[in-house]
PDB file of C-alpha atoms in Angstrom:
ATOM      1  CA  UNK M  17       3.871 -45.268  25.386  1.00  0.00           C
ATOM      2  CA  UNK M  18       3.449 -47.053  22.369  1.00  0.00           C
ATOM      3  CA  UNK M  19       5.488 -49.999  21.887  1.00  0.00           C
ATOM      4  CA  UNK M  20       8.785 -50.445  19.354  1.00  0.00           C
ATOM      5  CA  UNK M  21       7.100 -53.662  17.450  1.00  0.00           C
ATOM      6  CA  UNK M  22       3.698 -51.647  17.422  1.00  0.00           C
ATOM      7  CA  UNK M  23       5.150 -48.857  16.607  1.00  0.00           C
ATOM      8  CA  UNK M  24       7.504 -50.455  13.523  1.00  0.00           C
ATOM      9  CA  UNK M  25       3.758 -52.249  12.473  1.00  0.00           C
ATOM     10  CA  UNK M  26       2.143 -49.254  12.151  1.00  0.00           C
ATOM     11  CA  UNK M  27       5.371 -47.613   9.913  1.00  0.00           C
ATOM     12  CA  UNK M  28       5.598 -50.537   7.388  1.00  0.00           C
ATOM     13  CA  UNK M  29       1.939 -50.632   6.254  1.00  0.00           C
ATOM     14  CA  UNK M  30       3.090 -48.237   3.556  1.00  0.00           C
ATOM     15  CA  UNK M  31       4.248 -50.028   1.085  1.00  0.00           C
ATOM     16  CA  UNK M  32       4.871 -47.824  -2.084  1.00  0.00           C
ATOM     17  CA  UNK M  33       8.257 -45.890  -2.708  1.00  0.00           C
ATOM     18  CA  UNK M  34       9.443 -42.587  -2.886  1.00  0.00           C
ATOM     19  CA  UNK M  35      11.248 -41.019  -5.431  1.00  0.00           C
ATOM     20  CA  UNK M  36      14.329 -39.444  -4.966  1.00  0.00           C
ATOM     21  CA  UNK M  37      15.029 -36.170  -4.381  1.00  0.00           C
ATOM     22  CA  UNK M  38      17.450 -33.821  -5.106  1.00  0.00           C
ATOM     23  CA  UNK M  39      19.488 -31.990  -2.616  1.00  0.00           C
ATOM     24  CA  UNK M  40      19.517 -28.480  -4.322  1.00  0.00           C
ATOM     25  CA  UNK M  41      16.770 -26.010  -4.317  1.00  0.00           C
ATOM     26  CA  UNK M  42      15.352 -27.104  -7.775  1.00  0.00           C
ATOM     27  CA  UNK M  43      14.691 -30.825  -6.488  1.00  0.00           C
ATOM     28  CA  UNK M  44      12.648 -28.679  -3.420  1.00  0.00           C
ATOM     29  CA  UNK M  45       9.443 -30.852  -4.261  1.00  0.00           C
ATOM     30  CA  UNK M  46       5.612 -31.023  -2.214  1.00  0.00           C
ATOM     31  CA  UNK M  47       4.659 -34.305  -0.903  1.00  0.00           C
ATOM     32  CA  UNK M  48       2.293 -36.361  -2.256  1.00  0.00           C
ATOM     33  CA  UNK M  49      -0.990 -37.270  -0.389  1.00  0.00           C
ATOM     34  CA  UNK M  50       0.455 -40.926  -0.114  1.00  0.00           C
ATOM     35  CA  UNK M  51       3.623 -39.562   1.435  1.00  0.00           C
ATOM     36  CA  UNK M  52       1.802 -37.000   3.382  1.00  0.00           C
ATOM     37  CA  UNK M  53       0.150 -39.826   5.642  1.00  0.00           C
ATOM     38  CA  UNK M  54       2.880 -41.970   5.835  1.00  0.00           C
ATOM     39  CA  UNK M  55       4.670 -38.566   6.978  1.00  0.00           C
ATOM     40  CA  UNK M  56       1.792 -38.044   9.675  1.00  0.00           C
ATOM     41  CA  UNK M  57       2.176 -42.041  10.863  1.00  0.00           C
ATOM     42  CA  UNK M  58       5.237 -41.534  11.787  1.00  0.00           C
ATOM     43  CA  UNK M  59       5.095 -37.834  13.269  1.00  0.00           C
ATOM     44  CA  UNK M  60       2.000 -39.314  15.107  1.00  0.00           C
ATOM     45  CA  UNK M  61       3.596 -41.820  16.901  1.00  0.00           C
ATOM     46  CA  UNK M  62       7.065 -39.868  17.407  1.00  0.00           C
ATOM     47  CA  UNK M  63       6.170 -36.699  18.476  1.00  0.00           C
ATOM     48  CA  UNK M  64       3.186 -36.142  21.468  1.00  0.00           C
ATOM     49  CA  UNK M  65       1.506 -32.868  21.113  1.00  0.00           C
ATOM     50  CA  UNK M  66       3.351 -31.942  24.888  1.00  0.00           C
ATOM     51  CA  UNK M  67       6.695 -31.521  22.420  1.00  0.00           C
ATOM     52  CA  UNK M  68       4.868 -29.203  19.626  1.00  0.00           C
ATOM     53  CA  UNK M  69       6.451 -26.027  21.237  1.00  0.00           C
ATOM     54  CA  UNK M  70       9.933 -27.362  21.692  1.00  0.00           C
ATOM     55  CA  UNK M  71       9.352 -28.642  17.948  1.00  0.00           C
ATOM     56  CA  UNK M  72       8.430 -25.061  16.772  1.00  0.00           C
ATOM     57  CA  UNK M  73      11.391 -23.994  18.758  1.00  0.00           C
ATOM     58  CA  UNK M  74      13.822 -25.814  16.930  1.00  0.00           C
ATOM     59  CA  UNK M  75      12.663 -25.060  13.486  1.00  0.00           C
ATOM     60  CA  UNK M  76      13.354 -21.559  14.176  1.00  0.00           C
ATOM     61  CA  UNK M  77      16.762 -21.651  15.626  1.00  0.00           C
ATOM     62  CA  UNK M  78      17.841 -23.952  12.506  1.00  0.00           C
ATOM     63  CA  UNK M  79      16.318 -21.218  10.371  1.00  0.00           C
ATOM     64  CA  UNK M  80      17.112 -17.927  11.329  1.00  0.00           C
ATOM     65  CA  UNK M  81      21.038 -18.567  10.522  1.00  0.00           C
ATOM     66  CA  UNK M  82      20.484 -17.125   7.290  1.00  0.00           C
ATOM     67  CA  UNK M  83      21.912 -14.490   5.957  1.00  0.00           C
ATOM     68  CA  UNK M  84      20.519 -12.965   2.361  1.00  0.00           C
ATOM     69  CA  UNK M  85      23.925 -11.069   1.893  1.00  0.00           C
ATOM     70  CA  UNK M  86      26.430 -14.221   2.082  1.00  0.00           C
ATOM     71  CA  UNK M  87      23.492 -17.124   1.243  1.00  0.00           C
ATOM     72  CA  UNK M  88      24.615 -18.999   4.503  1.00  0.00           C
ATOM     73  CA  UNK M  89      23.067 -20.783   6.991  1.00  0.00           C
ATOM     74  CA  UNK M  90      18.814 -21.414   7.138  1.00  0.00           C
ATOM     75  CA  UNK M  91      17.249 -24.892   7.307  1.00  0.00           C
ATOM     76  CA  UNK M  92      19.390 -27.306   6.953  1.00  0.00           C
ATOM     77  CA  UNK M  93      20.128 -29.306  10.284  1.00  0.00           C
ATOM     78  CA  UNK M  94      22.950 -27.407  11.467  1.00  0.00           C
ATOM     79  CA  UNK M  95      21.457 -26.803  14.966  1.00  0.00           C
ATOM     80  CA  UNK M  96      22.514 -30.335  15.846  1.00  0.00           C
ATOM     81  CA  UNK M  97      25.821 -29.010  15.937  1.00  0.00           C
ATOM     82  CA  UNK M  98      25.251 -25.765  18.140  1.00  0.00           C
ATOM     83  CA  UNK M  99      23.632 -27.285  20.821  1.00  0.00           C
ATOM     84  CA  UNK M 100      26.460 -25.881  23.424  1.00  0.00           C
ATOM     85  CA  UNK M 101      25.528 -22.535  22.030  1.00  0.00           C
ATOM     86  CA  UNK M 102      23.314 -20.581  25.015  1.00  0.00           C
ATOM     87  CA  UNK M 103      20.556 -19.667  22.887  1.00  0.00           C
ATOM     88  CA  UNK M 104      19.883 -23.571  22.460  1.00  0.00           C
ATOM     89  CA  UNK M 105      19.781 -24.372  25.584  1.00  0.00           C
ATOM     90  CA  UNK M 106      17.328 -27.536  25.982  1.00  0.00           C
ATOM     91  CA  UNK M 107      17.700 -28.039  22.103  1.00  0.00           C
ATOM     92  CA  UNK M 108      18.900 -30.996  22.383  1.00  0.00           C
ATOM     93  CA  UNK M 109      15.670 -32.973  23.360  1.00  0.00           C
ATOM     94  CA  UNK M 110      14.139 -31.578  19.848  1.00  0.00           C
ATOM     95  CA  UNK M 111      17.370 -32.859  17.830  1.00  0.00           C
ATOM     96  CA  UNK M 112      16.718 -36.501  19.691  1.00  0.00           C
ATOM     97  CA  UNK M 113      13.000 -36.334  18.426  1.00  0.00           C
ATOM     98  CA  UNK M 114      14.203 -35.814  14.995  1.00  0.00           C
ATOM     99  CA  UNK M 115      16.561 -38.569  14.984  1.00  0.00           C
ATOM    100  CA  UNK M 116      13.815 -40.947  16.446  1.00  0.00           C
ATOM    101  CA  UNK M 117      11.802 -39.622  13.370  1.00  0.00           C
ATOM    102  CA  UNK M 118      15.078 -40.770  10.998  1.00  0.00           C
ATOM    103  CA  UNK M 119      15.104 -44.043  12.455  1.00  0.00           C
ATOM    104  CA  UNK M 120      11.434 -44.647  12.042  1.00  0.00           C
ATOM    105  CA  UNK M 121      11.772 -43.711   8.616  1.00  0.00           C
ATOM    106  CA  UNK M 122      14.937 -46.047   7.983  1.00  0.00           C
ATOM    107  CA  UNK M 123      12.885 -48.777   9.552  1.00  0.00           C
ATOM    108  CA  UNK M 124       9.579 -48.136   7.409  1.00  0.00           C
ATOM    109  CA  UNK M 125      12.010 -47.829   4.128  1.00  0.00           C
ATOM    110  CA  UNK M 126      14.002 -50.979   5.014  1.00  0.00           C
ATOM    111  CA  UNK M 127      10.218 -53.427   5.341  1.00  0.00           C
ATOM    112  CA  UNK M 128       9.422 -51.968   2.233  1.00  0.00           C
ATOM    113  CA  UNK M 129      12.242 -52.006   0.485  1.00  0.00           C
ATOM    114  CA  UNK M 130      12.467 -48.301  -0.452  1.00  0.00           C
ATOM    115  CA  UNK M 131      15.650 -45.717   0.340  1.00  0.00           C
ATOM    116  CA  UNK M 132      15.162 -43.535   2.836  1.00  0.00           C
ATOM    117  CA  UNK M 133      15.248 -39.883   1.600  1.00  0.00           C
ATOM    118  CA  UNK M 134      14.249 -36.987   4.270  1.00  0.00           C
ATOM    119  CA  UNK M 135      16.657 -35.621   5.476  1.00  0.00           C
ATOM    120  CA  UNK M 136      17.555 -34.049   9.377  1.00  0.00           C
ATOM    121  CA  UNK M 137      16.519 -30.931   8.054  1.00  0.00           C
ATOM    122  CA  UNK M 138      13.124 -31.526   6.503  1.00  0.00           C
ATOM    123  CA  UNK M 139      12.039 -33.617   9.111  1.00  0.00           C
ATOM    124  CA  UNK M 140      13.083 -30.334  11.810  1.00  0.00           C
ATOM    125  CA  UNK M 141      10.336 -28.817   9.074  1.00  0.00           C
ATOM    126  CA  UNK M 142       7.763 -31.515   9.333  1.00  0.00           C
ATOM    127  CA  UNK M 143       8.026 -31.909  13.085  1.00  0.00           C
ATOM    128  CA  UNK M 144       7.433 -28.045  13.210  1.00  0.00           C
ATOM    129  CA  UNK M 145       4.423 -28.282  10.983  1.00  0.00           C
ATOM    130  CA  UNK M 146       2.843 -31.181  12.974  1.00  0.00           C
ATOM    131  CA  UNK M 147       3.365 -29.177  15.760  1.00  0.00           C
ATOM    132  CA  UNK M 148       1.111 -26.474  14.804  1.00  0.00           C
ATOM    133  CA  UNK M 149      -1.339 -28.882  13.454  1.00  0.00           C
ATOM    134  CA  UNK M 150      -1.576 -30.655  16.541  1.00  0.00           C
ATOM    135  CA  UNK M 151      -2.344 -27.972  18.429  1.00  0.00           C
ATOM    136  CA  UNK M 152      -5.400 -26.257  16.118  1.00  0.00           C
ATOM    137  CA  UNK M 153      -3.246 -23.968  13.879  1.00  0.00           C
ATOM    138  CA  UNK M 154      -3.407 -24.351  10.170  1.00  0.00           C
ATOM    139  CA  UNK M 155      -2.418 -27.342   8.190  1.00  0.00           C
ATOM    140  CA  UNK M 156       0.294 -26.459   6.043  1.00  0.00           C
ATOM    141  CA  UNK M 157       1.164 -30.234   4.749  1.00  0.00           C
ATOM    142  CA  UNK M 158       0.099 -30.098   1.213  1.00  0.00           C
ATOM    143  CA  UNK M 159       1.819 -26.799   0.900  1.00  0.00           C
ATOM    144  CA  UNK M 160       5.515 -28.328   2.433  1.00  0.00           C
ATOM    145  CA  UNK M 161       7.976 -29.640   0.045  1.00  0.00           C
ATOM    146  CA  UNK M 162      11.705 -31.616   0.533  1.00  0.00           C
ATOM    147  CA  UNK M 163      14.314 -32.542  -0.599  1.00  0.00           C
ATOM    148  CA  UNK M 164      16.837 -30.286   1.657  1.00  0.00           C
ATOM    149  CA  UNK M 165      20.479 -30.812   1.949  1.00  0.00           C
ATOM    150  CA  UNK M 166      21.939 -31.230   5.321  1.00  0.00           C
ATOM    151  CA  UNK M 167      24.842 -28.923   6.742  1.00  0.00           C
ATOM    152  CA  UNK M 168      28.077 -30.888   7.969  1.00  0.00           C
ATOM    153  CA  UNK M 169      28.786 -28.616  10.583  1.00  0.00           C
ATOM    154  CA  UNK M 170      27.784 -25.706  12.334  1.00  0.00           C
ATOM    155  CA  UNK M 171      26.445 -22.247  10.925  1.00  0.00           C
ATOM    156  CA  UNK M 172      28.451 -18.934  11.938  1.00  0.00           C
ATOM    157  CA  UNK M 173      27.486 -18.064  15.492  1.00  0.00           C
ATOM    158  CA  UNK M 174      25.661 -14.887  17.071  1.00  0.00           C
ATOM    159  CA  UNK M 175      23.060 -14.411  14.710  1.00  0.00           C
ATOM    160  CA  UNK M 176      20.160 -15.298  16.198  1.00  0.00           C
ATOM    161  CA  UNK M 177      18.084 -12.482  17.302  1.00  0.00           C
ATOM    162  CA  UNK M 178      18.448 -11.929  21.165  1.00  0.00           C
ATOM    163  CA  UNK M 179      15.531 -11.286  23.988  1.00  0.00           C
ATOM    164  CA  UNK M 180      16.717  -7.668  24.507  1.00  0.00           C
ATOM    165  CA  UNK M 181      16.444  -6.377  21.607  1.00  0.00           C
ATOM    166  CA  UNK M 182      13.607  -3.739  20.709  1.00  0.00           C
ATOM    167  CA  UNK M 183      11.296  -3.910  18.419  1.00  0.00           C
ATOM    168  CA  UNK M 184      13.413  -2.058  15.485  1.00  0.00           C
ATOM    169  CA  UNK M 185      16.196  -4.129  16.380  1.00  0.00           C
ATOM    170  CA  UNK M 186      14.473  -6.826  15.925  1.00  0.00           C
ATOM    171  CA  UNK M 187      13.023  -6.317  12.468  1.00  0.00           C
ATOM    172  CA  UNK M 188      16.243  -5.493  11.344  1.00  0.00           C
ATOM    173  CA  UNK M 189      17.791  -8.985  12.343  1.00  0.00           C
ATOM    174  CA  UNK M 190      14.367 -10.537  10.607  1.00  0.00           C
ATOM    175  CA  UNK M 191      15.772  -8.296   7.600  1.00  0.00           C
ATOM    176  CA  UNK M 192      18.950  -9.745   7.463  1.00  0.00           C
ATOM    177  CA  UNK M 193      17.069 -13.064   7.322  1.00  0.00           C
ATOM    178  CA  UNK M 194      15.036 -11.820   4.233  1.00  0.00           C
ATOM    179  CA  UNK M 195      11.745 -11.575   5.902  1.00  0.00           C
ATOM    180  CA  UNK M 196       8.969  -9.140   6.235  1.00  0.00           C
ATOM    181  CA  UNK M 197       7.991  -6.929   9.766  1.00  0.00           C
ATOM    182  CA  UNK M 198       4.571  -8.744   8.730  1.00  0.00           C
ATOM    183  CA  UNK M 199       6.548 -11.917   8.445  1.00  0.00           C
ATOM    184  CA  UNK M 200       8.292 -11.813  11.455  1.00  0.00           C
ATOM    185  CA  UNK M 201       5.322 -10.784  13.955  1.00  0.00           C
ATOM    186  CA  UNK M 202       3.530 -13.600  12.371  1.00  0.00           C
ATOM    187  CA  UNK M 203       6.102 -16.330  13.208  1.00  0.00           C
ATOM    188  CA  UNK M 204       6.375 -14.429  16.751  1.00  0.00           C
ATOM    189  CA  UNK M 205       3.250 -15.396  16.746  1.00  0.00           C
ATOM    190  CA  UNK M 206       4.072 -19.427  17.639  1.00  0.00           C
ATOM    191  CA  UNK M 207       4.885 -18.425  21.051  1.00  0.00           C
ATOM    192  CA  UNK M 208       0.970 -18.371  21.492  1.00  0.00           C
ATOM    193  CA  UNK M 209       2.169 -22.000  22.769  1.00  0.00           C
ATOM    194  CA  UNK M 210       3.926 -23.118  25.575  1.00  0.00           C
ATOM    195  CA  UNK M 211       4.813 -22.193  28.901  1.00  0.00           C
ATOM    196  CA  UNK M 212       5.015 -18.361  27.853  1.00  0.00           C
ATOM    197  CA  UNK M 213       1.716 -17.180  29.557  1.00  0.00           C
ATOM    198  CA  UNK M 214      -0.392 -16.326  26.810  1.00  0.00           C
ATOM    199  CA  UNK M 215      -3.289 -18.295  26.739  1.00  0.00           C
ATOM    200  CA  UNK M 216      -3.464 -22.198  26.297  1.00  0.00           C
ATOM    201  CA  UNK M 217       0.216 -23.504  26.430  1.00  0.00           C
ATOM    202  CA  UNK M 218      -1.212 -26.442  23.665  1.00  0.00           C
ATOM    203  CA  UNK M 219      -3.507 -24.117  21.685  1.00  0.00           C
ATOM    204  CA  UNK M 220      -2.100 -22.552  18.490  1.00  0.00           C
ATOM    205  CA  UNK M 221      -4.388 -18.723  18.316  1.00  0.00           C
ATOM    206  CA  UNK M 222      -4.357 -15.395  18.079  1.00  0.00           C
ATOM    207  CA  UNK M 223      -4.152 -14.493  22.267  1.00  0.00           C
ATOM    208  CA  UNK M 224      -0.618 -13.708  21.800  1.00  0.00           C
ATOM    209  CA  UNK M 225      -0.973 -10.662  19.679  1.00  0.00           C
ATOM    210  CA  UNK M 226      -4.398  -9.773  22.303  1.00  0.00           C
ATOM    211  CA  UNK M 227      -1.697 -10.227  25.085  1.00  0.00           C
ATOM    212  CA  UNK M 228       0.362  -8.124  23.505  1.00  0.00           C
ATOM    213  CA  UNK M 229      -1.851  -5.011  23.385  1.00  0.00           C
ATOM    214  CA  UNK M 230      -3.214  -5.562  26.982  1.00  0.00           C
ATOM    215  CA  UNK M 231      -0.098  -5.385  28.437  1.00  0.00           C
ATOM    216  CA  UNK M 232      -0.384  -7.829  31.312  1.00  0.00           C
ATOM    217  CA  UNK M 233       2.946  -7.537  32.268  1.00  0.00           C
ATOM    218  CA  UNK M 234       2.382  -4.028  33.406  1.00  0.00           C
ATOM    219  CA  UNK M 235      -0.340  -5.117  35.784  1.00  0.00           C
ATOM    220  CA  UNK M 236       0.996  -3.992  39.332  1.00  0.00           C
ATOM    221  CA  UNK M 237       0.734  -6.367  42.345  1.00  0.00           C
ATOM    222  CA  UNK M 238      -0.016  -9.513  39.705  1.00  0.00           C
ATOM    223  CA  UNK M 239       2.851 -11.759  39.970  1.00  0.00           C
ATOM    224  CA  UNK M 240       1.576 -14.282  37.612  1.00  0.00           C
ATOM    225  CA  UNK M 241       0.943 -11.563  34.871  1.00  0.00           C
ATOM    226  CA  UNK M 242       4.335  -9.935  35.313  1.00  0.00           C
ATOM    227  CA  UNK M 243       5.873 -13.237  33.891  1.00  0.00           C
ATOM    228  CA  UNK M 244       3.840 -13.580  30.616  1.00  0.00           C
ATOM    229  CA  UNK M 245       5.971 -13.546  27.794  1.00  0.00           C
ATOM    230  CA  UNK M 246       9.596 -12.692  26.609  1.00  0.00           C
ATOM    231  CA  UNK M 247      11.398  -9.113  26.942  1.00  0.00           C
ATOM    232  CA  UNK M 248      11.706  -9.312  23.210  1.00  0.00           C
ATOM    233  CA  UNK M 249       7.573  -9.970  23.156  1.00  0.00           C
ATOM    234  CA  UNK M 250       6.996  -7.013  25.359  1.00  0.00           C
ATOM    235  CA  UNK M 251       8.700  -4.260  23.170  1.00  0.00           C
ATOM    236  CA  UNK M 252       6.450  -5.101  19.717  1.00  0.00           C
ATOM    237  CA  UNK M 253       3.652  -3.250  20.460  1.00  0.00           C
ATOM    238  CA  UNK M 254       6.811  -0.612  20.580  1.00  0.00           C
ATOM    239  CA  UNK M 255       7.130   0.077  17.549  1.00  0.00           C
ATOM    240  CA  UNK M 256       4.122   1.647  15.264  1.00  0.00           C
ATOM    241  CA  UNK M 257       5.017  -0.729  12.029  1.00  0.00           C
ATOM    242  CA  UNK M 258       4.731  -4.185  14.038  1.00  0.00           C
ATOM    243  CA  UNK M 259       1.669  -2.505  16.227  1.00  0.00           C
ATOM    244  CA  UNK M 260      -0.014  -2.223  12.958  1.00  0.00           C
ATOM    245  CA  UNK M 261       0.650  -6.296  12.621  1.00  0.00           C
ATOM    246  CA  UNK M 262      -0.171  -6.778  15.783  1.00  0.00           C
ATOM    247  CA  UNK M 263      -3.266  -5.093  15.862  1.00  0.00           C
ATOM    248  CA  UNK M 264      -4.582  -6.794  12.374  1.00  0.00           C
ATOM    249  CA  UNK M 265      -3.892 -10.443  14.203  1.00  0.00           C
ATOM    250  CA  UNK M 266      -5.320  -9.676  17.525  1.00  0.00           C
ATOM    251  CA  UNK M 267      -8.838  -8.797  15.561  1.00  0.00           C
ATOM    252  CA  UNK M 268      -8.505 -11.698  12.547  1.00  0.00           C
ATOM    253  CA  UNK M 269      -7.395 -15.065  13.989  1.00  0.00           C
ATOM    254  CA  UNK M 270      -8.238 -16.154  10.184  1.00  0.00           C
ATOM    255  CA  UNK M 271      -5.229 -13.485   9.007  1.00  0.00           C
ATOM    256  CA  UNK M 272      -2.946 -14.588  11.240  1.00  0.00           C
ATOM    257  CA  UNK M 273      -3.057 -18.435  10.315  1.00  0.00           C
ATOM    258  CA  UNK M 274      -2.767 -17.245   6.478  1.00  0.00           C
ATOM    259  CA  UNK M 275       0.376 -15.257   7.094  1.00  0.00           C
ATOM    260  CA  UNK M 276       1.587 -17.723   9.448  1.00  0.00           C
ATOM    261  CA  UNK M 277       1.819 -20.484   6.638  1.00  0.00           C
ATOM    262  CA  UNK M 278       3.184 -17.955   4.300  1.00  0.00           C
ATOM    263  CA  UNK M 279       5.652 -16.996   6.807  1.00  0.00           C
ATOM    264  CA  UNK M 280       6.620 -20.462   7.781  1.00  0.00           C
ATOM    265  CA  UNK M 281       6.340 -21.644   4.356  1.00  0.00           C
ATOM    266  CA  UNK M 282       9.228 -18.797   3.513  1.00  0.00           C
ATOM    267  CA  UNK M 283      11.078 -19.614   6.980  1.00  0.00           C
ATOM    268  CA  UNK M 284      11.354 -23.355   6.114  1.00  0.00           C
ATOM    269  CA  UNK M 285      13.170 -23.123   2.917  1.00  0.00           C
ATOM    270  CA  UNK M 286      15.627 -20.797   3.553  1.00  0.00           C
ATOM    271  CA  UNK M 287      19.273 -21.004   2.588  1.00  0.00           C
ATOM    272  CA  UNK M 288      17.381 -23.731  -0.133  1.00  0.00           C
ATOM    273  CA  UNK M 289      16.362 -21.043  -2.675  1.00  0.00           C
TER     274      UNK M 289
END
């Protein structure tokens, strides 16, 4: 564990300031590189690579409030308050990460004499993205931008998509969320990591979408293999337009990291456009 007055050394050799940013979707700006590895310092020595999939986790169930029809909900820190809510069970550990990343930030700001700017929900974005840096997948950094308002309470309830749906239900949920069948298998796709049985539990690839066509749940007398993956993973290969995604993945790890960023990318400004 790295210690508070090494830790706040490391944060205030960073000496330039930020400019401000705006909180509606026209101030959305990328970070510079400066700002990029100042953002990376402090991710670095926030966030150990164990936390990427509880990281990845949280982005998501920020995110997938959104609605195109009213314009509510996406990315913008609400989550912190709908942690009772069942589907974030376990949540809360990933909101306490963020606000050590705040007060890192603060500190960093306050030695150089800069204002703090990023707000709860672009560092839930950041986090995310470090997450699937750490752990091999593509580096989406120069590609991220800020400047995101945060909610002041919750977002409407039920509208995250649940583990039994099928695989239709499910892209219609994505739908309502304004994304793609393409975009949704490939931000399924981040539960190549952790402790869902397909491959690596720390390695961002393509075995989920191989897992997915083998069917190793289906394997009798193999205990372990019964318990790979979620209900909702199960029923993808279901459905004939996300076996087509599926299939294009499992064979091109290289397509599957480009339609992840563009997926994420998409994900992590909604409810900012």
């Amino acid at each position: 564990m790295i210690s508070a007055p090494l830790l706040l050394s490391a944060l205030v050799s960073f000496p330039f300031s930020f400019p401000p940013v705006a909180s509606s979707a026209a101030g959305l700006r990328k970070l510079s590189q400066a700002e990029i590895s100042q953002v990376l310092s402090i991710l670095g020595d926030t966030v150990p690579q164990s936390k990427a999939p509880l990281m990845l986790r949280l982005v998501f169930h920020d995110g997938a409030t959104y609605r195109v029809g009213d314009g509510t909900g996406g990315v913008n820190g609400s989550v912190q308050y709908e942690l009772e809510r069942p589907e974030n069970f376990g949540l809360k550990r990933g909101t306490n990460v963020i606000k050590q990343l705040i007060a890192a930030d603060q500190a960093a700001a306050a030695k150089s004499g800069r204002a703090a700017y990023l707000s709860f929900a672009d560092w839930i974005v950041l986090a995310a993205a470090y997450a699937v840096k750490v752990t091999n997948g593509p580096d989406m950094f120069s590609s991220l931008r800020v400047g995101r308002a945060d909610a002041a309470g919750a977002d409407p309830e039920g509208r995250l998509p649940e583990e039994r749906l099928s695989a239709d239900e499910q892209l219609a949920v994505f739908g309502e969320m304004g994304l793609s069948a393409t975009e949704m298998v490939a931000l399924l796709g981040s539960h190549t990591i952790g402790q869902k049985g397909f491959g690596g539990p720390l390695e961002f690839d393509n075995v989920y979408y191989r897992s997915l066509l083998e069917r190793p749940w289906e394997k009798e007398g193999d205990k372990m293999s019964s318990m790979i993956g979620l209900a909702s993973d199960r029923v993808l290969p279901d459905s004939e337009v996300t076996k087509r995604v599926i299939e294009r993945f499992a064979g091109d790890q290289g397509a599957f990291f480009q339609e992840f960023e563009r997926a994420f990318l998409k994900l992590s400004e909604l409810g900012s456009r």
